[in-house]
Amino acid sequence: SNMVDHGKGPQVIPALEKAGYVDAMRLRGQAGQQTFLPAEDELRIDYIWVSEPLADGVHSAAVWPEPAGEEVSDHRPVLVEIEI
């Protein structure tokens, strides 16, 4: 299922939140970072969801910086460090 149904808004996000999952990027104040290229499309379509018990251990979250050289994907990697 797509995270976003273009024109209708998020489809999966409310269901994940209702089930108790937490957006790790939002938890660390990084939710506004763009994850989809090209740069003129300011979209965040890549997420890392964690269960509520793991949410307290989310130490950091970030979108991988711009690649040096040729791009291998139109998505930028999303990284989360969790202390267990």
PDB file of C-alpha atoms in Angstrom:
ATOM      1  CA  SER A   1       0.000   0.000   0.000  1.00  0.00           C
ATOM      2  CA  ASN A   2       1.240   3.494  -0.747  1.00  0.00           C
ATOM      3  CA  MET A   3       2.012   5.864   2.109  1.00  0.00           C
ATOM      4  CA  VAL A   4       0.281   8.626   0.147  1.00  0.00           C
ATOM      5  CA  ASP A   5      -2.581   8.408  -2.322  1.00  0.00           C
ATOM      6  CA  HIS A   6      -1.783  11.430  -4.492  1.00  0.00           C
ATOM      7  CA  GLY A   7      -4.560  13.954  -4.191  1.00  0.00           C
ATOM      8  CA  LYS A   8      -6.197  12.259  -1.214  1.00  0.00           C
ATOM      9  CA  GLY A   9      -3.459  12.451   1.425  1.00  0.00           C
ATOM     10  CA  PRO A  10      -1.855   9.826   3.663  1.00  0.00           C
ATOM     11  CA  GLN A  11      -3.425   6.383   3.740  1.00  0.00           C
ATOM     12  CA  VAL A  12      -1.094   4.285   5.887  1.00  0.00           C
ATOM     13  CA  ILE A  13       0.299   6.886   8.302  1.00  0.00           C
ATOM     14  CA  PRO A  14      -2.872   7.252  10.441  1.00  0.00           C
ATOM     15  CA  ALA A  15      -3.194   3.462  10.667  1.00  0.00           C
ATOM     16  CA  LEU A  16       0.408   3.076  11.855  1.00  0.00           C
ATOM     17  CA  GLU A  17      -0.039   5.817  14.450  1.00  0.00           C
ATOM     18  CA  LYS A  18      -3.301   4.276  15.648  1.00  0.00           C
ATOM     19  CA  ALA A  19      -1.498   0.934  16.042  1.00  0.00           C
ATOM     20  CA  GLY A  20       1.019   2.605  18.358  1.00  0.00           C
ATOM     21  CA  TYR A  21       3.961   3.144  16.017  1.00  0.00           C
ATOM     22  CA  VAL A  22       6.028   6.322  16.192  1.00  0.00           C
ATOM     23  CA  ASP A  23       7.664   8.209  13.315  1.00  0.00           C
ATOM     24  CA  ALA A  24      11.324   8.245  14.422  1.00  0.00           C
ATOM     25  CA  MET A  25      12.179  11.257  12.252  1.00  0.00           C
ATOM     26  CA  ARG A  26       9.363  13.339  13.771  1.00  0.00           C
ATOM     27  CA  LEU A  27      10.375  12.212  17.263  1.00  0.00           C
ATOM     28  CA  ARG A  28      13.832  13.750  16.741  1.00  0.00           C
ATOM     29  CA  GLY A  29      12.592  16.925  15.024  1.00  0.00           C
ATOM     30  CA  GLN A  30      13.694  15.846  11.554  1.00  0.00           C
ATOM     31  CA  ALA A  31      10.303  15.287   9.907  1.00  0.00           C
ATOM     32  CA  GLY A  32      10.674  18.206   7.494  1.00  0.00           C
ATOM     33  CA  GLN A  33      13.651  16.746   5.663  1.00  0.00           C
ATOM     34  CA  GLN A  34      13.208  15.863   2.005  1.00  0.00           C
ATOM     35  CA  THR A  35      13.750  12.183   1.153  1.00  0.00           C
ATOM     36  CA  PHE A  36      12.803  12.124  -2.525  1.00  0.00           C
ATOM     37  CA  LEU A  37      14.776  13.599  -5.417  1.00  0.00           C
ATOM     38  CA  PRO A  38      14.915  15.740  -7.527  1.00  0.00           C
ATOM     39  CA  ALA A  39      15.560  18.662  -5.210  1.00  0.00           C
ATOM     40  CA  GLU A  40      12.661  20.742  -6.525  1.00  0.00           C
ATOM     41  CA  ASP A  41      10.206  18.093  -5.261  1.00  0.00           C
ATOM     42  CA  GLU A  42      10.122  18.747  -1.517  1.00  0.00           C
ATOM     43  CA  LEU A  43       8.672  15.394  -0.564  1.00  0.00           C
ATOM     44  CA  ARG A  44       9.192  13.195   2.441  1.00  0.00           C
ATOM     45  CA  ILE A  45       8.016   9.751   1.454  1.00  0.00           C
ATOM     46  CA  ASP A  46      10.504   7.570   3.343  1.00  0.00           C
ATOM     47  CA  TYR A  47       9.887   6.769   6.996  1.00  0.00           C
ATOM     48  CA  ILE A  48      11.227   4.648   9.820  1.00  0.00           C
ATOM     49  CA  TRP A  49       8.521   3.585  12.246  1.00  0.00           C
ATOM     50  CA  VAL A  50       9.327   2.222  15.705  1.00  0.00           C
ATOM     51  CA  SER A  51       7.137   0.640  18.346  1.00  0.00           C
ATOM     52  CA  GLU A  52       6.351   2.708  21.446  1.00  0.00           C
ATOM     53  CA  PRO A  53       8.767   0.677  23.636  1.00  0.00           C
ATOM     54  CA  LEU A  54      11.621   1.444  21.208  1.00  0.00           C
ATOM     55  CA  ALA A  55      10.692   5.130  20.853  1.00  0.00           C
ATOM     56  CA  ASP A  56      12.421   6.063  24.124  1.00  0.00           C
ATOM     57  CA  GLY A  57      15.672   4.666  22.728  1.00  0.00           C
ATOM     58  CA  VAL A  58      15.673   6.677  19.494  1.00  0.00           C
ATOM     59  CA  HIS A  59      18.937   8.580  19.899  1.00  0.00           C
ATOM     60  CA  SER A  60      19.142  10.273  16.498  1.00  0.00           C
ATOM     61  CA  ALA A  61      17.435  10.388  13.118  1.00  0.00           C
ATOM     62  CA  ALA A  62      18.565  11.939   9.858  1.00  0.00           C
ATOM     63  CA  VAL A  63      18.354  11.867   6.106  1.00  0.00           C
ATOM     64  CA  TRP A  64      21.692  10.887   4.555  1.00  0.00           C
ATOM     65  CA  PRO A  65      23.436  13.971   3.141  1.00  0.00           C
ATOM     66  CA  GLU A  66      23.666  14.638  -0.571  1.00  0.00           C
ATOM     67  CA  PRO A  67      25.658  11.932  -2.352  1.00  0.00           C
ATOM     68  CA  ALA A  68      29.055  12.793  -3.766  1.00  0.00           C
ATOM     69  CA  GLY A  69      28.867  11.860  -7.424  1.00  0.00           C
ATOM     70  CA  GLU A  70      26.210   9.955  -9.298  1.00  0.00           C
ATOM     71  CA  GLU A  71      22.892   9.175  -7.609  1.00  0.00           C
ATOM     72  CA  VAL A  72      21.926   5.511  -7.405  1.00  0.00           C
ATOM     73  CA  SER A  73      18.306   6.143  -6.435  1.00  0.00           C
ATOM     74  CA  ASP A  74      15.692   8.883  -6.420  1.00  0.00           C
ATOM     75  CA  HIS A  75      15.274   8.251  -2.671  1.00  0.00           C
ATOM     76  CA  ARG A  76      17.692   9.470  -0.010  1.00  0.00           C
ATOM     77  CA  PRO A  77      18.562   6.987   2.764  1.00  0.00           C
ATOM     78  CA  VAL A  78      16.968   7.542   6.167  1.00  0.00           C
ATOM     79  CA  LEU A  79      19.028   6.612   9.232  1.00  0.00           C
ATOM     80  CA  VAL A  80      17.930   6.100  12.828  1.00  0.00           C
ATOM     81  CA  GLU A  81      20.139   5.221  15.789  1.00  0.00           C
ATOM     82  CA  ILE A  82      18.331   3.321  18.543  1.00  0.00           C
ATOM     83  CA  GLU A  83      19.847   2.584  21.942  1.00  0.00           C
ATOM     84  CA  ILE A  84      18.554  -0.703  23.314  1.00  0.00           C
TER      85      ILE A  84
END
